[in-house]
Amino acid sequence: MITLITGKPGDGKTLYACREIIRILRNTDYYVVTDVPFVMGRLHEYVNDWKGDVVDLDERLKVLTPEDAHNYWRYRSGGLLLDESPDAKGKDDGTRRLPKMEFDLWARSQFERIGEKSEYQRGVFYVIDEAHEKFPAREWQNIGRITTYHASKHRHLHDEVWLLTQSPDFLDKTLRNLVSETRITRNNLRRNVGPFKLRGVFKVRHYYGMPNPSVTPFSVEEMQLDAAGIASCYKTVGAFGVHVKAEKIQNKGKLPWWSLWAIAGGGILAAIFLCFMVPQWAIAGLGKSISDAGQPLTQTVQDKTASQTEQSLAYMRGPLAGAGQSQGAEPGAVEAAKPEKIVRGCIVLDGETLVSGSWFEGWRKVTWGSKGALVGTDVVPLSVLTSAGVYPPRPTKK
């Protein structure tokens, strides 16, 4: 598969590729060919600094010069070196180029050499840095046919090709059309959102083919800057702002990345608080307004009820308290009784059944009940009567 790794200078393209190279060396038997300028001594220490088999970098890794990188396909496992393309020998003075049929026969004969020995048949993982400089459109006439031939056959050879570039548009269109996947790297340490710095990680977004700006990545991964590990295994120019010496990254953000989450969390809590409390405050305020508006009316009703109760009590303290007469009893045959001595009977008062006893005082009927007394149309609670010293009368037998 041909994979395009792209991003702006300093966005971690080479770091990401080197991490993959080290993973390939550790976990697979691929032969690796690249023009990334590794520091071989440091790379050997880093790759073999774990439990397991020791990786023989002399047998597994080939580091090319930038001048040889455009002929990357020539370098195979086991030390096999294929012949240079006849197109590279073409001159501007009109030197004859091989016709397509002859060229295809020549290319096929070269790759058939891989079957001569078993050590030649190992798949190759190619990583070409600054690919837009090795495969520009203006040079495609000299390097394009053999590159296209290998790209069309690389899966049969079990090869993988990674092309690193900051300018995909500078690659020849024929090569861009062969790309199966694009991965875009981004260094968040250089970026900020307003006054907030972004978290210092590298993000890699995966796309199928050559994506347009509206396409959503099918996968996103993160990686940390391992300055003491992977990043120390190769020399870099331009990546991470490093030229001769490390460049101090200037980030305009004044606040750390985590403060953005803290402020966002505080805003969410404040919104939840307001959503629950403001309606309650509004309802409480409305209820108080209604209560204040109805207070004069309530007070008037209470005053009227108290006045009627007082009148009833005055009546009860009068001739009724001591001179009441029970129904069917002789005058003077009534004595005071405690509430539990109430004469049992039954009447209905405003739809409520009251256990009661009753008698007449002249034309006015007085009804005693377990809840109080009905004097005419006024209901006087029993507790009010007893607190005033008025108790229900009880008829006595003749």
Short mmCIF file of C-alpha atoms in Angstrom, two decimals:
data_model
loop_
_atom_site.label_atom_id
_atom_site.label_comp_id
_atom_site.label_asym_id
_atom_site.label_seq_id
_atom_site.Cartn_x
_atom_site.Cartn_y
_atom_site.Cartn_z
CA MET A 1 0.00 0.00 0.00
CA ILE A 2 1.19 3.52 -0.79
CA THR A 3 0.60 5.89 2.12
CA LEU A 4 1.09 9.65 2.01
CA ILE A 5 2.24 11.34 5.24
CA THR A 6 1.75 15.09 5.09
CA GLY A 7 1.72 18.10 7.38
CA LYS A 8 3.33 21.48 7.83
CA PRO A 9 7.01 21.80 8.83
CA GLY A 10 7.38 20.85 12.47
CA ASP A 11 4.12 18.86 12.57
CA GLY A 12 5.81 15.52 13.29
CA LYS A 13 5.92 13.77 9.90
CA THR A 14 9.43 12.39 10.38
CA LEU A 15 8.82 11.56 14.05
CA TYR A 16 5.71 9.61 13.09
CA ALA A 17 7.56 7.78 10.29
CA CYS A 18 10.50 6.91 12.56
CA ARG A 19 8.16 5.54 15.18
CA GLU A 20 6.66 3.27 12.51
CA ILE A 21 10.10 2.21 11.26
CA ILE A 22 11.13 1.19 14.78
CA ARG A 23 7.86 -0.69 15.22
CA ILE A 24 8.47 -2.53 11.93
CA LEU A 25 12.02 -3.45 12.95
CA ARG A 26 10.88 -4.73 16.33
CA ASN A 27 7.72 -6.61 15.37
CA THR A 28 8.10 -7.78 11.74
CA ASP A 29 10.73 -9.20 9.40
CA TYR A 30 10.43 -6.39 6.81
CA TYR A 31 13.56 -4.97 5.26
CA VAL A 32 13.52 -1.17 5.73
CA VAL A 33 14.78 1.31 3.11
CA THR A 34 14.67 5.02 3.92
CA ASP A 35 16.45 8.32 3.39
CA VAL A 36 15.70 9.55 6.93
CA PRO A 37 19.15 10.50 8.35
CA PHE A 38 19.32 8.12 11.30
CA VAL A 39 22.02 8.33 13.95
CA MET A 40 22.92 4.66 13.71
CA GLY A 41 24.60 4.28 17.10
CA ARG A 42 21.69 5.85 18.97
CA LEU A 43 19.13 3.97 16.85
CA HIS A 44 20.83 0.67 17.65
CA GLU A 45 20.66 1.43 21.38
CA TYR A 46 17.02 2.47 21.24
CA VAL A 47 15.77 -0.41 19.07
CA ASN A 48 17.50 -3.04 21.18
CA ASP A 49 16.67 -1.49 24.56
CA TRP A 50 13.92 -3.99 25.39
CA LYS A 51 13.62 -7.67 26.20
CA GLY A 52 13.66 -9.94 23.16
CA ASP A 53 15.76 -10.67 20.09
CA VAL A 54 18.41 -8.17 19.09
CA VAL A 55 17.72 -6.46 15.74
CA ASP A 56 20.61 -6.59 13.28
CA LEU A 57 20.34 -3.14 11.71
CA ASP A 58 23.05 -3.93 9.15
CA GLU A 59 20.86 -6.71 7.80
CA ARG A 60 17.45 -5.06 8.26
CA LEU A 61 17.99 -1.35 7.46
CA LYS A 62 19.30 0.55 4.44
CA VAL A 63 19.72 4.33 4.76
CA LEU A 64 19.84 6.11 1.37
CA THR A 65 21.26 9.46 0.43
CA PRO A 66 18.75 12.04 -0.86
CA GLU A 67 20.24 11.58 -4.34
CA ASP A 68 19.48 7.84 -4.35
CA ALA A 69 16.00 8.14 -2.86
CA HIS A 70 14.22 8.66 -6.21
CA ASN A 71 15.48 5.18 -7.20
CA TYR A 72 14.32 3.64 -3.90
CA TRP A 73 12.79 0.64 -5.72
CA ARG A 74 16.29 -0.61 -6.68
CA TYR A 75 17.16 -1.56 -3.10
CA ARG A 76 15.88 -4.96 -2.02
CA SER A 77 16.42 -7.23 0.94
CA GLY A 78 19.48 -9.47 1.06
CA GLY A 79 21.62 -6.75 -0.52
CA LEU A 80 20.03 -7.07 -3.97
CA LEU A 81 20.45 -3.94 -6.10
CA LEU A 82 18.38 -3.72 -9.29
CA ASP A 83 19.65 -1.96 -12.39
CA GLU A 84 19.01 1.72 -12.94
CA SER A 85 16.06 2.61 -15.15
CA PRO A 86 16.94 3.23 -18.81
CA ASP A 87 14.75 6.34 -18.64
CA ALA A 88 17.25 7.94 -16.27
CA LYS A 89 19.85 7.77 -19.05
CA GLY A 90 17.71 9.75 -21.46
CA LYS A 91 19.15 13.06 -22.64
CA ASP A 92 17.52 16.28 -23.70
CA ASP A 93 19.26 15.92 -27.07
CA GLY A 94 16.73 13.30 -28.13
CA THR A 95 18.37 10.08 -27.00
CA ARG A 96 16.00 7.23 -27.76
CA ARG A 97 13.65 6.12 -24.97
CA LEU A 98 12.48 2.55 -24.84
CA PRO A 99 8.95 1.97 -26.15
CA LYS A 100 6.47 0.99 -23.47
CA MET A 101 6.46 -2.70 -24.39
CA GLU A 102 10.26 -2.93 -24.28
CA PHE A 103 10.36 -0.93 -21.05
CA ASP A 104 7.81 -3.21 -19.38
CA LEU A 105 9.83 -6.29 -20.42
CA TRP A 106 12.97 -4.74 -18.96
CA ALA A 107 11.23 -3.80 -15.68
CA ARG A 108 9.72 -7.28 -15.36
CA SER A 109 13.11 -8.90 -15.88
CA GLN A 110 14.55 -6.78 -13.07
CA PHE A 111 11.92 -7.66 -10.48
CA GLU A 112 12.06 -11.35 -11.47
CA ARG A 113 15.57 -11.34 -10.00
CA ILE A 114 13.94 -11.24 -6.57
CA GLY A 115 13.08 -14.93 -6.97
CA GLU A 116 16.73 -15.97 -7.38
CA LYS A 117 17.38 -16.23 -3.62
CA SER A 118 15.16 -16.58 -0.57
CA GLU A 119 16.84 -13.64 1.18
CA TYR A 120 15.76 -11.40 -1.73
CA GLN A 121 12.10 -12.27 -1.25
CA ARG A 122 11.52 -10.44 2.02
CA GLY A 123 9.03 -7.56 1.74
CA VAL A 124 10.45 -4.03 1.89
CA PHE A 125 9.12 -1.08 3.88
CA TYR A 126 10.10 2.10 2.01
CA VAL A 127 10.01 5.50 3.75
CA ILE A 128 10.95 8.46 1.54
CA ASP A 129 11.27 11.86 3.21
CA GLU A 130 10.54 15.11 1.34
CA ALA A 131 8.97 13.09 -1.48
CA HIS A 132 7.94 16.22 -3.39
CA GLU A 133 11.65 16.84 -4.03
CA LYS A 134 12.31 13.28 -5.24
CA PHE A 135 9.22 12.90 -7.45
CA PRO A 136 8.35 16.36 -8.80
CA ALA A 137 6.12 16.68 -11.83
CA ARG A 138 8.86 18.32 -13.89
CA GLU A 139 11.15 15.26 -13.49
CA TRP A 140 8.49 12.63 -13.98
CA GLN A 141 9.58 11.90 -17.53
CA ASN A 142 12.89 10.47 -16.29
CA ILE A 143 11.70 8.68 -13.16
CA GLY A 144 7.97 8.22 -13.64
CA ARG A 145 7.69 5.01 -15.62
CA ILE A 146 9.72 2.80 -13.29
CA THR A 147 8.14 4.41 -10.20
CA THR A 148 4.68 3.78 -11.63
CA TYR A 149 5.63 0.22 -12.56
CA HIS A 150 6.81 -0.58 -9.03
CA ALA A 151 3.77 1.18 -7.51
CA SER A 152 1.46 -0.98 -9.61
CA LYS A 153 3.28 -4.21 -8.61
CA HIS A 154 4.31 -3.44 -5.02
CA ARG A 155 1.55 -5.48 -3.42
CA HIS A 156 2.67 -8.60 -5.29
CA LEU A 157 6.13 -7.98 -3.85
CA HIS A 158 4.70 -7.50 -0.31
CA ASP A 159 6.12 -3.98 -0.21
CA GLU A 160 4.84 -0.93 1.69
CA VAL A 161 5.64 2.62 0.58
CA TRP A 162 5.40 5.75 2.75
CA LEU A 163 5.91 9.12 1.09
CA LEU A 164 6.50 12.08 3.42
CA THR A 165 5.79 15.55 2.06
CA GLN A 166 4.63 18.96 3.20
CA SER A 167 3.36 19.75 -0.31
CA PRO A 168 1.28 16.92 -1.85
CA ASP A 169 0.34 19.14 -4.80
CA PHE A 170 4.00 19.20 -5.87
CA LEU A 171 3.97 15.43 -6.42
CA ASP A 172 3.21 14.24 -9.92
CA LYS A 173 -0.50 13.58 -10.45
CA THR A 174 0.16 10.00 -11.58
CA LEU A 175 1.80 9.21 -8.25
CA ARG A 176 -0.93 10.98 -6.27
CA ASN A 177 -3.55 8.82 -7.99
CA LEU A 178 -1.81 5.69 -6.68
CA VAL A 179 -2.06 6.78 -3.02
CA SER A 180 -4.30 4.44 -0.99
CA GLU A 181 -4.26 6.35 2.28
CA THR A 182 -3.31 9.83 3.50
CA ARG A 183 -2.29 10.63 7.06
CA ILE A 184 -2.13 14.27 8.13
CA THR A 185 0.01 15.11 11.16
CA ARG A 186 -0.47 18.13 13.40
CA ASN A 187 1.63 19.49 16.26
CA ASN A 188 -0.77 20.97 18.82
CA LEU A 189 2.10 22.45 20.83
CA ARG A 190 2.39 25.21 18.23
CA ARG A 191 -1.31 26.03 18.23
CA ASN A 192 -3.69 27.83 20.54
CA VAL A 193 -7.41 28.62 20.82
CA GLY A 194 -7.66 32.28 21.78
CA PRO A 195 -5.65 32.68 25.00
CA PHE A 196 -5.51 28.90 25.58
CA LYS A 197 -2.62 26.68 24.56
CA LEU A 198 -3.54 23.30 23.12
CA ARG A 199 -2.31 20.14 24.78
CA GLY A 200 1.24 19.36 23.66
CA VAL A 201 0.59 16.23 21.58
CA PHE A 202 0.82 15.25 17.93
CA LYS A 203 -2.41 14.21 16.25
CA VAL A 204 -2.54 12.04 13.12
CA ARG A 205 -5.74 11.90 11.06
CA HIS A 206 -6.26 9.01 8.63
CA TYR A 207 -8.10 9.42 5.31
CA TYR A 208 -8.75 7.15 2.35
CA GLY A 209 -7.00 8.21 -0.85
CA MET A 210 -6.29 11.91 -1.35
CA PRO A 211 -8.93 13.70 0.78
CA ASN A 212 -10.62 17.00 0.12
CA PRO A 213 -11.16 19.47 3.01
CA SER A 214 -14.75 18.35 3.68
CA VAL A 215 -13.90 14.67 4.28
CA THR A 216 -14.04 13.29 7.83
CA PRO A 217 -11.08 11.10 8.89
CA PHE A 218 -11.85 7.44 9.50
CA SER A 219 -9.33 7.33 12.36
CA VAL A 220 -7.45 9.74 14.65
CA GLU A 221 -4.46 8.86 16.80
CA GLU A 222 -2.22 10.78 19.20
CA MET A 223 1.47 10.54 20.01
CA GLN A 224 3.76 12.30 22.45
CA LEU A 225 7.05 14.01 21.60
CA ASP A 226 9.63 11.50 22.81
CA ALA A 227 12.64 13.83 22.71
CA ALA A 228 14.88 11.49 24.68
CA GLY A 229 13.76 8.42 22.72
CA ILE A 230 12.68 8.25 19.08
CA ALA A 231 13.44 11.91 18.33
CA SER A 232 17.05 11.38 19.43
CA CYS A 233 17.56 8.61 16.85
CA TYR A 234 17.66 10.81 13.74
CA LYS A 235 18.84 14.17 12.53
CA THR A 236 16.19 16.59 11.46
CA VAL A 237 16.02 19.82 9.52
CA GLY A 238 12.86 21.85 9.96
CA ALA A 239 10.91 19.27 11.96
CA PHE A 240 9.73 20.53 15.35
CA GLY A 241 11.44 23.87 14.63
CA VAL A 242 14.93 22.31 14.92
CA HIS A 243 17.70 23.37 12.51
CA VAL A 244 21.23 23.47 13.91
CA LYS A 245 19.97 23.57 17.48
CA ALA A 246 16.60 23.21 19.07
CA GLU A 247 14.26 26.07 18.35
CA LYS A 248 12.23 27.38 21.27
CA ILE A 249 8.61 27.04 20.30
CA GLN A 250 6.73 30.29 20.80
CA ASN A 251 3.08 29.73 21.60
CA LYS A 252 0.92 32.84 21.82
CA GLY A 253 -1.47 31.19 24.25
CA LYS A 254 -1.11 32.50 27.81
CA LEU A 255 -3.18 29.87 29.61
CA PRO A 256 -2.42 26.12 29.84
CA TRP A 257 -4.58 23.74 27.82
CA TRP A 258 -6.29 22.26 30.89
CA SER A 259 -7.67 25.67 31.95
CA LEU A 260 -9.95 25.57 28.91
CA TRP A 261 -11.59 22.42 30.27
CA ALA A 262 -11.80 23.93 33.76
CA ILE A 263 -13.59 27.02 32.46
CA ALA A 264 -15.88 24.92 30.28
CA GLY A 265 -16.76 22.70 33.26
CA GLY A 266 -17.49 25.75 35.40
CA GLY A 267 -19.73 27.15 32.69
CA ILE A 268 -21.68 23.90 32.47
CA LEU A 269 -22.19 23.81 36.25
CA ALA A 270 -23.32 27.45 36.23
CA ALA A 271 -25.77 26.73 33.41
CA ILE A 272 -27.21 23.73 35.29
CA PHE A 273 -27.54 25.83 38.47
CA LEU A 274 -29.34 28.61 36.63
CA CYS A 275 -31.65 26.18 34.81
CA PHE A 276 -32.83 24.69 38.12
CA MET A 277 -32.74 27.67 40.48
CA VAL A 278 -34.05 30.55 38.34
CA PRO A 279 -37.45 28.88 37.73
CA GLN A 280 -37.76 28.16 41.46
CA TRP A 281 -36.93 31.76 42.31
CA ALA A 282 -39.48 32.97 39.77
CA ILE A 283 -42.20 30.68 41.15
CA ALA A 284 -41.40 31.69 44.73
CA GLY A 285 -41.59 35.38 43.80
CA LEU A 286 -44.89 34.89 41.98
CA GLY A 287 -46.33 32.98 44.93
CA LYS A 288 -45.28 35.72 47.35
CA SER A 289 -46.93 38.34 45.14
CA ILE A 290 -50.16 36.33 45.06
CA SER A 291 -49.98 35.80 48.81
CA ASP A 292 -49.43 39.49 49.44
CA ALA A 293 -52.32 40.38 47.14
CA GLY A 294 -54.71 37.94 48.86
CA GLN A 295 -53.67 38.76 52.42
CA PRO A 296 -56.25 41.60 52.95
CA LEU A 297 -59.07 39.31 51.74
CA THR A 298 -57.90 36.45 53.96
CA GLN A 299 -57.61 38.76 56.94
CA THR A 300 -61.16 40.04 56.32
CA VAL A 301 -62.54 36.48 56.24
CA GLN A 302 -60.61 35.57 59.39
CA ASP A 303 -61.88 38.68 61.19
CA LYS A 304 -65.47 37.87 60.17
CA THR A 305 -65.12 34.27 61.35
CA ALA A 306 -63.63 35.38 64.67
CA SER A 307 -66.47 37.86 65.15
CA GLN A 308 -69.09 35.20 64.49
CA THR A 309 -67.33 32.78 66.84
CA GLU A 310 -67.20 35.40 69.58
CA GLN A 311 -70.92 36.08 69.15
CA SER A 312 -71.64 32.36 69.39
CA LEU A 313 -69.51 32.04 72.51
CA ALA A 314 -71.30 34.99 74.07
CA TYR A 315 -74.59 33.31 73.32
CA MET A 316 -73.33 30.03 74.75
CA ARG A 317 -72.12 31.72 77.93
CA GLY A 318 -75.60 33.22 78.25
CA PRO A 319 -78.75 31.35 78.92
CA LEU A 320 -77.59 28.33 76.82
CA ALA A 321 -74.62 27.47 79.01
CA GLY A 322 -76.63 26.78 82.08
CA ALA A 323 -80.24 26.77 81.01
CA GLY A 324 -80.17 24.69 77.87
CA GLN A 325 -82.75 21.98 77.58
CA SER A 326 -82.33 18.66 75.88
CA GLN A 327 -84.82 17.31 73.41
CA GLY A 328 -87.51 15.42 75.29
CA ALA A 329 -86.21 16.41 78.77
CA GLU A 330 -87.78 18.52 81.48
CA PRO A 331 -86.46 22.06 82.11
CA GLY A 332 -83.72 22.09 84.75
CA ALA A 333 -82.79 18.50 84.00
CA VAL A 334 -79.57 19.46 82.16
CA GLU A 335 -76.10 19.33 83.75
CA ALA A 336 -72.62 20.09 82.48
CA ALA A 337 -70.78 17.16 80.91
CA LYS A 338 -67.27 16.46 79.69
CA PRO A 339 -66.75 16.07 75.91
CA GLU A 340 -66.63 12.28 76.20
CA LYS A 341 -70.14 12.35 77.77
CA ILE A 342 -71.73 13.69 74.59
CA VAL A 343 -75.21 12.35 73.92
CA ARG A 344 -75.01 10.20 70.78
CA GLY A 345 -77.12 11.01 67.74
CA CYS A 346 -76.51 11.72 64.07
CA ILE A 347 -77.02 14.75 61.84
CA VAL A 348 -75.44 15.86 58.51
CA LEU A 349 -73.66 19.22 58.42
CA ASP A 350 -72.38 20.49 55.01
CA GLY A 351 -72.04 16.95 53.71
CA GLU A 352 -70.07 15.79 56.76
CA THR A 353 -71.57 13.32 59.21
CA LEU A 354 -71.18 14.44 62.80
CA VAL A 355 -71.79 12.34 65.89
CA SER A 356 -73.82 14.74 67.98
CA GLY A 357 -76.61 15.55 70.37
CA SER A 358 -79.00 18.51 70.07
CA TRP A 359 -81.77 20.49 71.76
CA PHE A 360 -83.83 23.63 71.25
CA GLU A 361 -83.43 26.97 72.98
CA GLY A 362 -86.68 28.69 72.16
CA TRP A 363 -86.81 28.77 68.37
CA ARG A 364 -83.05 28.22 67.93
CA LYS A 365 -81.64 24.69 67.56
CA VAL A 366 -78.22 24.03 69.09
CA THR A 367 -76.31 20.89 67.96
CA TRP A 368 -73.36 19.54 69.93
CA GLY A 369 -70.96 17.29 68.11
CA SER A 370 -67.58 15.61 68.57
CA LYS A 371 -66.02 18.46 66.55
CA GLY A 372 -67.79 21.38 68.17
CA ALA A 373 -71.19 23.04 68.30
CA LEU A 374 -73.51 24.41 65.66
CA VAL A 375 -75.36 27.46 66.95
CA GLY A 376 -77.83 28.42 64.30
CA THR A 377 -75.57 28.45 61.24
CA ASP A 378 -72.28 29.11 63.08
CA VAL A 379 -69.87 26.25 63.80
CA VAL A 380 -67.87 26.71 67.00
CA PRO A 381 -64.93 24.25 67.46
CA LEU A 382 -65.12 22.12 70.59
CA SER A 383 -61.63 23.23 71.67
CA VAL A 384 -62.78 26.85 71.60
CA LEU A 385 -65.85 26.01 73.68
CA THR A 386 -63.97 24.03 76.31
CA SER A 387 -61.24 26.67 76.59
CA ALA A 388 -64.02 29.18 77.30
CA GLY A 389 -65.45 26.93 80.01
CA VAL A 390 -68.49 25.87 78.00
CA TYR A 391 -69.17 22.12 77.97
CA PRO A 392 -71.88 20.15 76.17
CA PRO A 393 -74.97 19.56 78.31
CA ARG A 394 -76.18 16.05 79.03
CA PRO A 395 -79.84 15.21 79.64
CA THR A 396 -80.67 13.33 82.80
CA LYS A 397 -83.38 10.81 83.36
CA LYS A 398 -86.50 11.80 85.23
#
